[in-house]
CSV table of C-alpha atoms in Angstrom, one decimal:
chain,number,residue,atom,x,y,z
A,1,UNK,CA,78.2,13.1,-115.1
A,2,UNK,CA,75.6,10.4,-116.8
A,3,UNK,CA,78.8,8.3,-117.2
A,4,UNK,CA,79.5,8.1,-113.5
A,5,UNK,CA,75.8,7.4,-112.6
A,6,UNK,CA,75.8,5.1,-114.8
A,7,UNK,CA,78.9,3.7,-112.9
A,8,UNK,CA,77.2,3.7,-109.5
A,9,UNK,CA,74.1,1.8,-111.1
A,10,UNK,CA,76.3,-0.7,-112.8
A,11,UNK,CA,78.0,-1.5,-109.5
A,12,UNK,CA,74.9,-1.4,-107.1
A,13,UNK,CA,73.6,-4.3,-110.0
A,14,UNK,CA,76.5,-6.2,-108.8
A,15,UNK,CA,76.1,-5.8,-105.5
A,16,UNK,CA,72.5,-7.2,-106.4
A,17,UNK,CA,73.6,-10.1,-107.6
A,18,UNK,CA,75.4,-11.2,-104.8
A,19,UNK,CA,72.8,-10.2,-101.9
A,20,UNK,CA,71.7,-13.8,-101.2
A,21,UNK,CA,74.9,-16.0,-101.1
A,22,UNK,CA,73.3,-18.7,-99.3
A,23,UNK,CA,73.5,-22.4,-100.7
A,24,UNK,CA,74.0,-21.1,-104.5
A,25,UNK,CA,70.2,-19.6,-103.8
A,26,UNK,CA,70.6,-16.4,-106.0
A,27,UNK,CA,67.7,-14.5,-106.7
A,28,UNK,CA,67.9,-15.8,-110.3
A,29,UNK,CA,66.9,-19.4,-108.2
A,30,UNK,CA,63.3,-17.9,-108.6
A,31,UNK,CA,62.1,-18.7,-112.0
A,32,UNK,CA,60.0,-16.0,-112.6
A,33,UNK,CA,58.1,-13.0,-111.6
A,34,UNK,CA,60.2,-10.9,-109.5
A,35,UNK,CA,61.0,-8.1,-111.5
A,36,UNK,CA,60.8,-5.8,-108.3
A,37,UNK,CA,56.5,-5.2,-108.6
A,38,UNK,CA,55.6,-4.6,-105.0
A,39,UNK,CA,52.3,-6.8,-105.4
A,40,UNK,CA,55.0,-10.1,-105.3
A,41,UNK,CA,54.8,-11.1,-101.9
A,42,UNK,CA,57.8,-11.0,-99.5
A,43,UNK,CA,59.1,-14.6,-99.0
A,44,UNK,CA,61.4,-16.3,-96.7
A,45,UNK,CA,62.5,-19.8,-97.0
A,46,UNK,CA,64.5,-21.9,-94.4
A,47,UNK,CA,66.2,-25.1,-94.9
A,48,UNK,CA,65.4,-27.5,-91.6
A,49,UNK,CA,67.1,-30.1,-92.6
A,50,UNK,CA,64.5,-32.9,-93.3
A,51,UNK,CA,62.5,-30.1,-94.7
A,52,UNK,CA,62.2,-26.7,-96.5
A,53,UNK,CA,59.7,-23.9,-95.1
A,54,UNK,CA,58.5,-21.0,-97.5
A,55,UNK,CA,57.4,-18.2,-95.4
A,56,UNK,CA,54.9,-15.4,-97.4
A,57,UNK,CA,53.6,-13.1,-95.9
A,58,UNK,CA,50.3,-12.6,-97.1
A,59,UNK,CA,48.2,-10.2,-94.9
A,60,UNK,CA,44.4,-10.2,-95.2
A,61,UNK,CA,44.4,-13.5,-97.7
A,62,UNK,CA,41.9,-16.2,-97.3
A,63,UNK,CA,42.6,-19.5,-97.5
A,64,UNK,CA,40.3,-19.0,-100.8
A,65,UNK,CA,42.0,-16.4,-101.9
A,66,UNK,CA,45.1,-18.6,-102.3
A,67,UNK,CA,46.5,-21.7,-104.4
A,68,UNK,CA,49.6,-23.7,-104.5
A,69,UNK,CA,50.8,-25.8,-106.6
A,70,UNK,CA,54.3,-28.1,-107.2
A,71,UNK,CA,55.8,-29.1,-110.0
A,72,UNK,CA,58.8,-30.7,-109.8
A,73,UNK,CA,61.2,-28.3,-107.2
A,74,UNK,CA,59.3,-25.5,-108.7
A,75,UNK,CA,56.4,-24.1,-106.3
A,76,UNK,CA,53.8,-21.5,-107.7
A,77,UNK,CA,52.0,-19.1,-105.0
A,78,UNK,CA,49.1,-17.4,-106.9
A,79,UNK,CA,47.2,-15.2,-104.5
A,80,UNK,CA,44.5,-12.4,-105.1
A,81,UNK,CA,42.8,-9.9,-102.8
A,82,UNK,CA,40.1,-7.4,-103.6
A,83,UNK,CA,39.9,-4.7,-101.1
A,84,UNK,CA,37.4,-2.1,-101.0
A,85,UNK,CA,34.9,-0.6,-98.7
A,86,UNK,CA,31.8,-2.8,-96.7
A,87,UNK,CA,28.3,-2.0,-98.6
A,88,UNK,CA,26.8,1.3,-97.6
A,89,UNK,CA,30.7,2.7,-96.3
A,90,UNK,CA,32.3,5.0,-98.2
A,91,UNK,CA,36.3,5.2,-98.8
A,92,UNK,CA,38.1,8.0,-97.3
A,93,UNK,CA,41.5,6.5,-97.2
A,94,UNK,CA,42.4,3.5,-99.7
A,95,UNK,CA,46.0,2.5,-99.1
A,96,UNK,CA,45.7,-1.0,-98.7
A,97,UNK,CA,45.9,-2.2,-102.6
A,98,UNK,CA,44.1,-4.9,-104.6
A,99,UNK,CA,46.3,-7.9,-105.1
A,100,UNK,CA,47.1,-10.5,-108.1
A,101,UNK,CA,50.2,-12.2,-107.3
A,102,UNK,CA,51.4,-15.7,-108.9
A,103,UNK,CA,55.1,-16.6,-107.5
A,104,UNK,CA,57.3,-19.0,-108.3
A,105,UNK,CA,59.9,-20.4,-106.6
A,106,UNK,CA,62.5,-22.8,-107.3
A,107,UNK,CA,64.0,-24.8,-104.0
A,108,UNK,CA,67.0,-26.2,-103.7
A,109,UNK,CA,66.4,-29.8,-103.9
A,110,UNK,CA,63.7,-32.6,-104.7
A,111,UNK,CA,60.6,-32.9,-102.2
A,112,UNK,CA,58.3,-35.5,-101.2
A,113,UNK,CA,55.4,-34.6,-103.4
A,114,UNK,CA,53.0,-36.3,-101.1
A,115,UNK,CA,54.2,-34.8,-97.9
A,116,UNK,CA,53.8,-31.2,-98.6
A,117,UNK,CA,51.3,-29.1,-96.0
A,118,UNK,CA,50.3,-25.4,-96.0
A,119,UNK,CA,49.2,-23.5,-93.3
A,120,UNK,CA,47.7,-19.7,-92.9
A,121,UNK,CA,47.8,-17.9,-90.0
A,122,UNK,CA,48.5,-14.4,-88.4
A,123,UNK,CA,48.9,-13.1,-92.4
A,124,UNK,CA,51.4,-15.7,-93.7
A,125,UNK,CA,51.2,-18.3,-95.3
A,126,UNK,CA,53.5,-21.0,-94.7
A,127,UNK,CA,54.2,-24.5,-96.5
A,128,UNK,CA,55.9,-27.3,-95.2
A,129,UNK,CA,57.7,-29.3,-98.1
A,130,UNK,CA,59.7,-32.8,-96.3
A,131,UNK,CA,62.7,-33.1,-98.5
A,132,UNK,CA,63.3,-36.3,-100.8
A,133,UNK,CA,65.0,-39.1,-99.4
A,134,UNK,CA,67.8,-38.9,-101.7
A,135,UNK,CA,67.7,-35.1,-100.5
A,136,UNK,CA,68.4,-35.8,-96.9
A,137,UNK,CA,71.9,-35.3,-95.4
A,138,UNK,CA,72.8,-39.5,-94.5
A,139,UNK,CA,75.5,-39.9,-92.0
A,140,UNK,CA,77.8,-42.4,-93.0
A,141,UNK,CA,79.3,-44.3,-90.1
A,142,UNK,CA,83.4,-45.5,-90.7
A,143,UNK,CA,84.2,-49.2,-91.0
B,1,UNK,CA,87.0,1.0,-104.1
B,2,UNK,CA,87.5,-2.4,-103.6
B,3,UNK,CA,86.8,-1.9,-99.6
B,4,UNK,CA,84.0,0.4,-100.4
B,5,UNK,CA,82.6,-3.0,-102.2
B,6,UNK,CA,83.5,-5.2,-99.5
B,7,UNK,CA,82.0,-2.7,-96.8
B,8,UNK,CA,78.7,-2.5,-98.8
B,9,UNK,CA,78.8,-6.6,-99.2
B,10,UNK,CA,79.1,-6.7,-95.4
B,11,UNK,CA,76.2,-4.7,-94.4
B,12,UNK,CA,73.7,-6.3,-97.2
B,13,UNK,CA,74.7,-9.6,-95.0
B,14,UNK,CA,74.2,-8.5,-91.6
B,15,UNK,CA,70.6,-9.4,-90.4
B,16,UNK,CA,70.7,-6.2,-88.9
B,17,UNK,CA,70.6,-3.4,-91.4
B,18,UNK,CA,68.9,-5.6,-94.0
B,19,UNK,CA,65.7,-4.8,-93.3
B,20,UNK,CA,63.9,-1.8,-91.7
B,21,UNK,CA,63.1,-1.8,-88.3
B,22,UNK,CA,59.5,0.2,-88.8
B,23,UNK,CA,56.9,-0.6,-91.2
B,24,UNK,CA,54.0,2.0,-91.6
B,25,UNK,CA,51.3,0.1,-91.8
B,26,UNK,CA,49.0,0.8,-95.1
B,27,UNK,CA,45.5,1.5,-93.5
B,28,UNK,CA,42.0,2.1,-95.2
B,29,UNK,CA,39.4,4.2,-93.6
B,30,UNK,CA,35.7,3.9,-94.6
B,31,UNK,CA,32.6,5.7,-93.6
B,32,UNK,CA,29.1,5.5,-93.0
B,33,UNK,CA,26.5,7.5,-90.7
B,34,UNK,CA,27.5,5.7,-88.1
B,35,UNK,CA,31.1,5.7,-87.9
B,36,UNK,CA,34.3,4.6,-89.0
B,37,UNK,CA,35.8,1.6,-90.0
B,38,UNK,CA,39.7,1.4,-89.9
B,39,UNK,CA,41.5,-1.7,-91.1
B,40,UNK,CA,45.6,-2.0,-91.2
B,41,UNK,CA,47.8,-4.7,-92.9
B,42,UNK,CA,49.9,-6.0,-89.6
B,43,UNK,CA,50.9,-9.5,-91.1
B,44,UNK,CA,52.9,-11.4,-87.7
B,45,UNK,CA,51.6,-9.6,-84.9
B,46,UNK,CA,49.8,-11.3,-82.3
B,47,UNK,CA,47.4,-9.9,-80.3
B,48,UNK,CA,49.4,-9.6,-77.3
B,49,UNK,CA,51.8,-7.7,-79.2
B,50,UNK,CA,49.7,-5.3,-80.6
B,51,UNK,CA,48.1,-2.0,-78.6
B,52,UNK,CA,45.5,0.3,-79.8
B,53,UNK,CA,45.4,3.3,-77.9
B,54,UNK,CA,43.6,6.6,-77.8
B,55,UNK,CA,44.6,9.6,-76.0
B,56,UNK,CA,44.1,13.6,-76.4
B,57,UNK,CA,42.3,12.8,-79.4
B,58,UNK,CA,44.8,10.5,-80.9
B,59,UNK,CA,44.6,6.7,-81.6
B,60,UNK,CA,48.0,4.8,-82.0
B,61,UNK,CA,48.7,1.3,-83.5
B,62,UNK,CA,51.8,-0.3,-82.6
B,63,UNK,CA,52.9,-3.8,-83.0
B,64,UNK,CA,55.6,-5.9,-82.9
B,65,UNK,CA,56.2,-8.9,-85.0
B,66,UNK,CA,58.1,-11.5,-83.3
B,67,UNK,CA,60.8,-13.6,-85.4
B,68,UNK,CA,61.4,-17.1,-85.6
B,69,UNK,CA,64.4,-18.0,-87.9
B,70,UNK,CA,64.0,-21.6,-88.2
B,71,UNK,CA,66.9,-23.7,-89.6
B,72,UNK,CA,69.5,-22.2,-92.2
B,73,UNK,CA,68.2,-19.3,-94.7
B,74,UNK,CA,67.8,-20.3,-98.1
B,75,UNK,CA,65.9,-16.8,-98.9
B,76,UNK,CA,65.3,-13.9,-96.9
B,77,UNK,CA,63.0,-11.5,-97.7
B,78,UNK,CA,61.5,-10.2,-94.2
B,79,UNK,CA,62.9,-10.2,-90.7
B,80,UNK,CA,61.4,-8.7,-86.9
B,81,UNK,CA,59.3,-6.0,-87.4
B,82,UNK,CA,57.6,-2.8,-85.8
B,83,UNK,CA,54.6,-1.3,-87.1
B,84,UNK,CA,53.6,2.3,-86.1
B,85,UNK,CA,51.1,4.9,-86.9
B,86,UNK,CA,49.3,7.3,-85.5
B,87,UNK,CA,45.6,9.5,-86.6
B,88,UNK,CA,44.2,12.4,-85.3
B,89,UNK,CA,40.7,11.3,-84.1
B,90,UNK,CA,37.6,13.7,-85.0
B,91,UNK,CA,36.1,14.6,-82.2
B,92,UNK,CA,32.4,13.1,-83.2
B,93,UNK,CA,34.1,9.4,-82.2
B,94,UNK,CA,33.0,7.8,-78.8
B,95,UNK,CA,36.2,6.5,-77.8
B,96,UNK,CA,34.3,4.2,-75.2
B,97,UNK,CA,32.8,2.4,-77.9
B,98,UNK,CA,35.8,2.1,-80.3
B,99,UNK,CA,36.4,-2.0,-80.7
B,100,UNK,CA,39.2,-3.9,-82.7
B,101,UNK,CA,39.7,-6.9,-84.1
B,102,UNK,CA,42.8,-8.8,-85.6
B,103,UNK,CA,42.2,-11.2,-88.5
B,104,UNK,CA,44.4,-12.6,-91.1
B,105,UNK,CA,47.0,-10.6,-90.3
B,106,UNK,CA,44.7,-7.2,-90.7
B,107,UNK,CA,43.9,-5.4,-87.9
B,108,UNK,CA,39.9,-4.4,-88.2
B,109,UNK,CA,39.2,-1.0,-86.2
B,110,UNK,CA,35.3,0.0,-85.5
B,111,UNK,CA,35.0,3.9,-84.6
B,112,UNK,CA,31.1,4.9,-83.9
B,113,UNK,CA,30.8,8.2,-84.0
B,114,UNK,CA,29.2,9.2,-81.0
B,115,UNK,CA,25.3,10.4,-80.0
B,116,UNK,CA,25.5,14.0,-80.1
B,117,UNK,CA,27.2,14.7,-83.4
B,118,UNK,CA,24.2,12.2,-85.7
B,119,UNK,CA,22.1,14.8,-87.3
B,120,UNK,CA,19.7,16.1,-85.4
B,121,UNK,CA,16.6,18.9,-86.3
B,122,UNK,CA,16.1,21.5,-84.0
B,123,UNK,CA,13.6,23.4,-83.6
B,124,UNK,CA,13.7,27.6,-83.3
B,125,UNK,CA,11.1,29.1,-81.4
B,126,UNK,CA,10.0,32.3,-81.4
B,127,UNK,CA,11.3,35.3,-79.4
């Protein structure tokens, strides 16, 4: 019985493995920290073609309450949030929970260090990182 | 077995099933003598796609998060998203007076508790 569980676990682990098949982007393309904690923010990232976009969805975050940093192609999302009731409230429901995140993720290709630009708004958090020249698809014209 | 794998590889791929369609918002609720203050995570939703509505005695937050897949997915995490939930309201709240406000992605609810419930002394007289 434990032997066949065991089975079903091994082969959902596979399955795992081959979720994101995208560009070679596996989930082992993140460097660190995602060892399935629910405080690691959900993340999307598109390729644009000139540019990568990380999506995270970050609800309730100040712009404070965040930092980003690049080294490299490796970007680092740290992020914390403290909820809790207003002075002179008291709690009768806490769901909401405190956060202490740092992400890291490693992109595909090199980006323009200078270029990068973050925005916050509605709850996510999204940075704009213009690819590297040598990066960019070049169309070569025939002779 | 094999199929079974290549069934299971096909539905972990479609943008469809990948994600749930319904999130239940984690809410907080605090208190103080004068009323309630209700705030839900709704990261996405705009204002226009969110209502807040009370009725018999019930207040209902649904939303809506739009999607906008730009260029080719290196990582997906998240897709479109509902949020729904629903509380029994106490019947000290003046629904009149009940305001929201959407920040940050967190939906702030106020609920003052209405006149005649705040603690009042009264007097007995003699019969």
């Amino acid at each position: 019985m434990f032997a066949r569980v065991h089975d079903f676990d091994r082969m959902f682990g596979a399955l795992d493995l081959i979720r994101h098949p995208a560009g070679g982007f596996l989930p082992g393309g993140i460097v660190a920290n995602r060892s399935g904690e629910p405080e690691s923010p959900l993340t999307n990232i598109y390729d644009k073609g000139d540019s990568f976009e990380v999506k995270v969805e970050v609800a309730g975050l100040d712009k404070s309450d965040l930092a980003i940093s690049l080294q490299g192609d490796v970007l680092q999302i740290q992020g914390k949030l403290v909820c809790g009731p207003p002075e002179g409230f008291e709690v009768q429901r806490q769901e909401r929970k405190n956060l202490n995140f740092s992400r890291q993720y490693r992109l595909p290709a090199d980006v323009n260090l200078d270029g990068v630009q973050a925005t916050l708004a509605e709850g996510f958090l999204v940075v704009n990182l213009p690819k590297a020249e040598a990066a960019r698809v070049k169309e070569i014209t025939i002779n | 077995m094999a199929a079974t794998v290549a069934n299971k590889n096909r539905e972990t791929h479609s943008t469809i099933s990948r994600y749930p369609r319904f999130r239940t918002p984690p809410v907080d609720i605090y208190e103080d003598d004068d009323g309630f203050l209700l705030q839900a995570d709704m990261p996405g939703v705009k204002k226009e796609d969110l209502s807040v509505t009370v009725e018999n005695g019930t207040l209902s937050l649904t939303g809506r998060r739009a999607f906008d897949s730009c260029g080719t997915i290196c990582f997906e995490e998240f897709g479109p998203l509902g949020y729904r939930r629903s509380f029994s309201l106490p019947q000290s709240i003046d629904t009149a007076k009940v305001t929201a406000k959407l920040q940050a992605g967190v939906l702030h609810l106020s609920l003052p508790k209405s006149e005649t419930v705040k603690s009042r002394v009264i007097e007995i007289s003699h019969g």
